[in-house]
Coordinates of N, CA and C in Angstrom, one line a residue:
M127 N 10.2 -22.0 -10.4 CA 10.5 -20.7 -11.0 C 9.4 -19.7 -10.6
T128 N 9.8 -18.5 -10.4 CA 9.0 -17.4 -10.0 C 7.9 -17.1 -11.0
R129 N 6.7 -17.0 -10.6 CA 5.6 -16.7 -11.5 C 5.3 -15.2 -11.4
I130 N 5.2 -14.5 -12.6 CA 5.0 -13.1 -12.7 C 3.6 -12.8 -13.2
D131 N 2.8 -11.9 -12.4 CA 1.5 -11.5 -12.9 C 1.5 -10.0 -13.0
F132 N 1.0 -9.5 -14.1 CA 0.9 -8.1 -14.4 C -0.6 -7.8 -14.3
Y133 N -1.0 -6.8 -13.5 CA -2.4 -6.4 -13.3 C -2.4 -5.0 -14.1
I134 N -3.2 -4.9 -15.1 CA -3.3 -3.8 -16.0 C -4.6 -3.0 -15.7
L135 N -4.5 -1.8 -15.1 CA -5.6 -1.0 -14.8 C -5.9 0.0 -15.9
P136 N -7.2 0.3 -16.1 CA -7.5 1.4 -17.1 C -7.3 2.8 -16.6
D137 N -7.1 2.9 -15.2 CA -7.0 4.3 -14.6 C -5.6 4.9 -14.9
T138 N -5.5 6.2 -14.7 CA -4.2 6.9 -14.9 C -3.6 7.4 -13.6
T139 N -4.3 7.4 -12.5 CA -3.8 8.0 -11.3 C -3.0 7.1 -10.4
L140 N -2.1 7.7 -9.6 CA -1.4 7.0 -8.6 C -2.4 6.5 -7.5
E141 N -3.4 7.3 -7.3 CA -4.4 6.9 -6.3 C -5.0 5.6 -6.6
A142 N -5.4 5.4 -7.9 CA -6.1 4.2 -8.3 C -5.1 3.0 -8.2
R143 N -3.8 3.3 -8.6 CA -2.8 2.2 -8.5 C -2.6 1.8 -7.0
L144 N -2.5 2.7 -6.1 CA -2.3 2.4 -4.7 C -3.5 1.7 -4.1
D145 N -4.7 2.2 -4.5 CA -5.9 1.6 -4.0 C -6.0 0.1 -4.4
F146 N -5.7 -0.1 -5.7 CA -5.7 -1.5 -6.2 C -4.6 -2.3 -5.5
A147 N -3.5 -1.7 -5.2 CA -2.4 -2.5 -4.5 C -2.9 -2.9 -3.1
C148 N -3.7 -2.1 -2.4 CA -4.2 -2.5 -1.1 C -5.2 -3.7 -1.3
R149 N -6.1 -3.6 -2.3 CA -7.0 -4.7 -2.5 C -6.3 -6.0 -2.9
L150 N -5.3 -5.9 -3.7 CA -4.5 -7.0 -4.1 C -3.7 -7.6 -3.0
A151 N -3.2 -6.7 -2.1 CA -2.4 -7.2 -0.9 C -3.4 -8.0 0.0
E152 N -4.6 -7.5 0.1 CA -5.6 -8.2 1.0 C -5.9 -9.6 0.4
T153 N -6.1 -9.7 -0.9 CA -6.3 -10.9 -1.6 C -5.2 -11.9 -1.4
I154 N -4.0 -11.4 -1.6 CA -2.8 -12.3 -1.5 C -2.7 -12.8 0.0
Y155 N -2.9 -11.9 0.9 CA -2.8 -12.3 2.4 C -3.9 -13.3 2.7
R156 N -5.1 -13.1 2.2 CA -6.2 -14.0 2.5 C -5.9 -15.4 1.9
K157 N -5.1 -15.5 0.8 CA -4.8 -16.8 0.2 C -3.7 -17.5 1.0
G158 N -3.2 -16.8 2.1 CA -2.2 -17.5 3.0 C -0.8 -17.2 2.7
Y159 N -0.5 -16.3 1.8 CA 0.9 -15.9 1.4 C 1.4 -14.9 2.4
R160 N 2.7 -15.0 2.7 CA 3.4 -13.9 3.4 C 3.8 -12.9 2.2
L161 N 3.6 -11.6 2.4 CA 3.8 -10.7 1.3 C 4.7 -9.6 1.6
H162 N 5.5 -9.1 0.6 CA 6.3 -7.9 0.8 C 5.9 -7.0 -0.3
L163 N 5.5 -5.7 0.1 CA 5.2 -4.6 -0.9 C 6.5 -3.8 -1.0
H164 N 7.0 -3.8 -2.3 CA 8.2 -3.0 -2.6 C 7.9 -1.7 -3.2
A165 N 8.0 -0.6 -2.5 CA 7.6 0.7 -2.9 C 8.7 1.4 -3.7
E166 N 8.4 2.5 -4.4 CA 9.4 3.3 -5.1 C 10.3 4.0 -4.2
D167 N 9.8 4.5 -3.1 CA 10.6 5.3 -2.2 C 9.9 5.3 -0.8
E168 N 10.5 6.0 0.1 CA 10.0 6.1 1.5 C 8.6 6.7 1.5
A169 N 8.4 7.8 0.8 CA 7.1 8.4 0.8 C 6.0 7.5 0.3
M170 N 6.2 6.7 -0.7 CA 5.2 5.7 -1.2 C 5.0 4.6 -0.1
A171 N 6.1 4.2 0.5 CA 6.0 3.1 1.5 C 5.1 3.6 2.7
R172 N 5.3 4.8 3.1 CA 4.5 5.4 4.2 C 3.1 5.6 3.8
E173 N 2.9 6.0 2.5 CA 1.5 6.1 2.0 C 0.8 4.8 2.0
L174 N 1.5 3.7 1.6 CA 0.9 2.4 1.6 C 0.6 1.9 3.0
D175 N 1.5 2.2 3.9 CA 1.3 1.9 5.3 C 0.0 2.5 5.8
E176 N -0.2 3.7 5.5 CA -1.4 4.4 6.0 C -2.6 3.9 5.3
R177 N -2.6 3.7 4.0 CA -3.7 3.2 3.2 C -4.1 1.8 3.6
L178 N -3.2 0.9 4.0 CA -3.5 -0.4 4.4 C -4.4 -0.4 5.7
W179 N -4.3 0.6 6.5 CA -5.2 0.8 7.6 C -6.6 1.3 7.2
T180 N -6.7 2.0 6.1 CA -7.9 2.8 5.9 C -8.6 2.4 4.5
F181 N -8.1 1.5 3.7 CA -8.6 1.3 2.4 C -10.0 0.7 2.4
R182 N -10.4 0.0 3.4 CA -11.7 -0.5 3.6 C -12.0 -0.5 5.1
P183 N -13.2 0.0 5.5 CA -13.5 0.1 6.9 C -13.6 -1.3 7.6
D184 N -13.9 -2.3 6.8 CA -14.1 -3.7 7.4 C -12.9 -4.6 7.2
A185 N -11.8 -4.0 6.7 CA -10.6 -4.8 6.4 C -9.5 -4.6 7.5
Y186 N -8.8 -5.7 7.8 CA -7.6 -5.6 8.7 C -6.5 -6.4 8.0
L187 N -5.5 -5.7 7.7 CA -4.3 -6.4 7.1 C -3.1 -6.1 7.9
P188 N -2.7 -7.1 8.7 CA -1.5 -6.9 9.6 C -0.3 -6.6 8.8
H189 N 0.3 -5.5 9.0 CA 1.5 -5.1 8.2 C 2.4 -4.2 9.0
A190 N 3.6 -4.0 8.5 CA 4.6 -3.1 9.1 C 5.7 -2.7 8.1
L191 N 6.3 -1.6 8.3 CA 7.4 -1.1 7.5 C 8.6 -2.0 7.9
L192 N 9.5 -2.2 6.9 CA 10.7 -2.9 7.2 C 11.5 -2.1 8.2
G193 N 12.1 -2.8 9.2 CA 12.9 -2.1 10.2 C 12.1 -1.7 11.4
S194 N 10.8 -1.9 11.4 CA 10.0 -1.6 12.6 C 10.0 -2.8 13.6
D195 N 9.6 -2.5 14.8 CA 9.6 -3.6 15.8 C 8.6 -4.7 15.4
Q196 N 7.5 -4.3 14.7 CA 6.5 -5.3 14.3 C 6.9 -6.2 13.1
E197 N 7.9 -5.8 12.4 CA 8.2 -6.5 11.2 C 8.3 -8.0 11.3
P198 N 9.0 -8.6 12.3 CA 9.1 -10.0 12.4 C 7.8 -10.8 12.6
T199 N 6.8 -10.1 13.1 CA 5.6 -10.7 13.6 C 4.4 -10.6 12.6
V200 N 4.5 -9.8 11.6 CA 3.4 -9.6 10.7 C 3.6 -10.3 9.3
P201 N 2.5 -10.7 8.7 CA 2.6 -11.4 7.4 C 2.8 -10.5 6.2
V202 N 2.7 -9.2 6.4 CA 2.8 -8.2 5.3 C 3.8 -7.2 5.6
T203 N 4.9 -7.0 4.8 CA 5.9 -6.0 5.1 C 5.9 -5.0 3.9
I204 N 6.4 -3.8 4.2 CA 6.5 -2.7 3.2 C 7.9 -2.2 3.3
G205 N 8.6 -2.0 2.2 CA 9.9 -1.5 2.1 C 10.1 -0.8 0.8
W206 N 11.3 -0.1 0.7 CA 11.6 0.6 -0.5 C 13.1 0.5 -0.9
E207 N 13.9 -0.1 0.0 CA 15.3 -0.2 -0.3 C 15.7 -1.7 -0.6
G208 N 16.1 -2.4 0.5 CA 16.5 -3.8 0.3 C 15.4 -4.8 0.5
P209 N 15.8 -6.0 0.4 CA 14.8 -7.1 0.5 C 14.3 -7.3 2.0
P210 N 13.2 -7.9 2.2 CA 12.7 -8.3 3.5 C 13.5 -9.5 4.0
E211 N 13.4 -9.8 5.2 CA 13.9 -11.0 5.8 C 13.3 -12.2 5.0
P212 N 14.0 -13.3 4.9 CA 13.5 -14.5 4.2 C 12.1 -14.9 4.9
G213 N 11.3 -15.5 4.1 CA 10.0 -15.9 4.6 C 8.8 -15.5 3.8
A214 N 8.9 -14.3 3.2 CA 7.8 -13.8 2.3 C 7.8 -14.7 1.0
Q215 N 6.6 -15.1 0.6 CA 6.5 -15.9 -0.6 C 6.0 -15.1 -1.8
A216 N 5.5 -13.9 -1.6 CA 4.9 -13.1 -2.7 C 5.5 -11.7 -2.6
L217 N 5.7 -11.1 -3.7 CA 6.2 -9.7 -3.8 C 5.2 -8.9 -4.7
L218 N 4.8 -7.8 -4.1 CA 4.0 -6.8 -4.9 C 4.9 -5.7 -5.2
N219 N 5.4 -5.6 -6.4 CA 6.4 -4.6 -6.8 C 5.8 -3.3 -7.4
L220 N 5.9 -2.2 -6.6 CA 5.4 -0.9 -7.1 C 6.6 0.0 -7.4
H221 N 7.7 -0.5 -7.4 CA 8.9 0.2 -7.8 C 9.0 0.2 -9.4
P222 N 9.5 1.3 -10.0 CA 9.6 1.3 -11.5 C 10.4 0.1 -12.0
G223 N 11.5 -0.3 -11.3 CA 12.4 -1.3 -11.8 C 12.1 -2.6 -11.1
I224 N 12.9 -3.6 -11.5 CA 12.7 -5.0 -10.9 C 13.8 -5.1 -9.8
P225 N 13.5 -5.4 -8.6 CA 14.5 -5.6 -7.6 C 15.4 -6.8 -7.9
E226 N 16.7 -6.7 -7.7 CA 17.5 -7.8 -8.1 C 17.2 -9.1 -7.4
W227 N 16.5 -9.0 -6.3 CA 16.2 -10.2 -5.4 C 14.8 -10.7 -5.6
F228 N 14.2 -10.4 -6.7 CA 12.8 -10.8 -7.0 C 12.6 -12.3 -7.1
S229 N 13.6 -13.0 -7.5 CA 13.5 -14.4 -7.8 C 13.4 -15.3 -6.5
R230 N 13.6 -14.7 -5.4 CA 13.5 -15.4 -4.1 C 12.0 -15.7 -3.8
F231 N 11.1 -15.0 -4.5 CA 9.7 -15.2 -4.2 C 9.0 -16.2 -5.2
E232 N 8.0 -16.8 -4.7 CA 7.2 -17.7 -5.5 C 6.4 -17.0 -6.6
R233 N 5.9 -15.8 -6.2 CA 5.0 -15.0 -7.0 C 5.5 -13.6 -7.0
V234 N 5.4 -12.9 -8.1 CA 5.6 -11.4 -8.2 C 4.4 -10.8 -8.9
A235 N 3.8 -9.8 -8.3 CA 2.7 -9.0 -8.9 C 3.2 -7.6 -9.2
E236 N 3.0 -7.2 -10.4 CA 3.3 -5.9 -10.9 C 2.0 -5.2 -11.3
I237 N 1.8 -3.9 -11.0 CA 0.6 -3.2 -11.3 C 0.9 -2.1 -12.2
I238 N 0.2 -2.1 -13.4 CA 0.4 -1.1 -14.4 C -0.9 -0.3 -14.5
N239 N -0.8 1.0 -14.5 CA -1.9 1.8 -14.9 C -1.6 2.6 -16.1
Q240 N -2.4 3.5 -16.6 CA -2.2 4.1 -17.8 C -1.5 5.4 -17.8
H241 N -0.7 5.7 -16.7 CA 0.1 6.8 -16.6 C 1.4 6.5 -17.4
Q242 N 1.8 7.5 -18.2 CA 2.9 7.2 -19.2 C 4.2 6.8 -18.5
D243 N 4.6 7.3 -17.4 CA 5.8 6.9 -16.7 C 5.7 5.5 -16.2
V244 N 4.6 5.1 -15.7 CA 4.4 3.7 -15.2 C 4.4 2.8 -16.4
L245 N 3.6 3.1 -17.5 CA 3.6 2.3 -18.7 C 5.0 2.0 -19.2
T246 N 5.8 3.1 -19.3 CA 7.2 2.9 -19.9 C 8.0 2.0 -19.0
A247 N 8.0 2.3 -17.7 CA 8.8 1.5 -16.8 C 8.4 0.0 -16.8
K248 N 7.1 -0.2 -16.7 CA 6.6 -1.6 -16.6 C 6.7 -2.4 -17.9
R249 N 6.7 -1.7 -19.1 CA 6.9 -2.4 -20.3 C 8.3 -2.9 -20.3
E250 N 9.3 -2.1 -19.8 CA 10.7 -2.6 -19.7 C 10.8 -3.8 -18.8
C251 N 10.0 -3.8 -17.6 CA 10.0 -4.9 -16.7 C 9.5 -6.1 -17.4
W252 N 8.4 -6.0 -18.1 CA 7.7 -7.1 -18.8 C 8.8 -7.8 -19.7
Q253 N 9.4 -6.9 -20.5 CA 10.4 -7.5 -21.5 C 11.6 -8.1 -20.8
T254 N 12.0 -7.6 -19.7 CA 13.1 -8.2 -18.9 C 12.7 -9.6 -18.4
Y255 N 11.6 -9.7 -17.8 CA 11.1 -11.0 -17.3 C 11.0 -12.0 -18.4
K256 N 10.4 -11.6 -19.5 CA 10.3 -12.5 -20.7 C 11.6 -13.0 -21.2
K257 N 12.6 -12.0 -21.3 CA 13.9 -12.4 -21.9 C 14.6 -13.4 -21.0
R258 N 14.3 -13.3 -19.7 CA 14.9 -14.2 -18.7 C 14.2 -15.5 -18.6
G259 N 13.1 -15.7 -19.3 CA 12.4 -16.9 -19.4 C 11.3 -17.1 -18.3
Y260 N 10.9 -16.1 -17.6 CA 9.9 -16.2 -16.5 C 8.5 -16.2 -17.2
P261 N 7.6 -17.0 -16.6 CA 6.2 -17.0 -17.1 C 5.6 -15.7 -16.7
V262 N 5.0 -15.0 -17.6 CA 4.4 -13.7 -17.3 C 2.9 -13.8 -17.8
T263 N 2.0 -13.5 -16.9 CA 0.6 -13.5 -17.2 C -0.1 -12.1 -17.0
P264 N -0.7 -11.6 -18.0 CA -1.4 -10.3 -17.9 C -2.8 -10.5 -17.4
H265 N -3.3 -9.6 -16.6 CA -4.7 -9.6 -16.1 C -5.2 -8.2 -16.4
H266 N -6.0 -8.1 -17.5 CA -6.6 -6.8 -17.9 C -7.9 -6.5 -17.0
L267 N -7.9 -5.5 -16.2 CA -8.9 -5.2 -15.3 C -9.8 -4.1 -15.8
R268 N -11.1 -4.1 -15.5 CA -12.0 -3.1 -15.8 C -11.9 -2.0 -14.8
G269 N -12.6 -0.9 -15.0 CA -12.6 0.3 -14.1 C -12.9 -0.2 -12.7
Q270 N -12.1 0.4 -11.7 CA -12.2 0.0 -10.3 C -13.1 0.9 -9.5
G271 N -13.7 1.9 -10.1 CA -14.5 2.9 -9.4 C -15.7 2.3 -8.7

């Protein structure tokens, strides 16, 4: 059964949420998982693509947008519409809703910050996962500054 982890940030900004997403993506990748980042829309996907190159000067996270020529060869993909090709074991969901194909992954990570829209959307996600019987684990994080 898919394991669900909620990372709860004290910050309110989209910047903090995306910065944490990059750090979490690096951690997941270093643990040996193939990862898919599911963005809210194309603009967020492209922002994540750029940030993964620049979030840390000493980090390299091989990644590509879904549909690009590099997609089949990298361990980290980024998309905003449909699912990635089979093979990814972890999903980092930055979309407000739960993608209908989430259960194909071993692990799902959700990132909550203190922005009201994110809180509202992710509370609904939490309740949906719980109602469906998925194990949900919260991780309360301290300031990331």
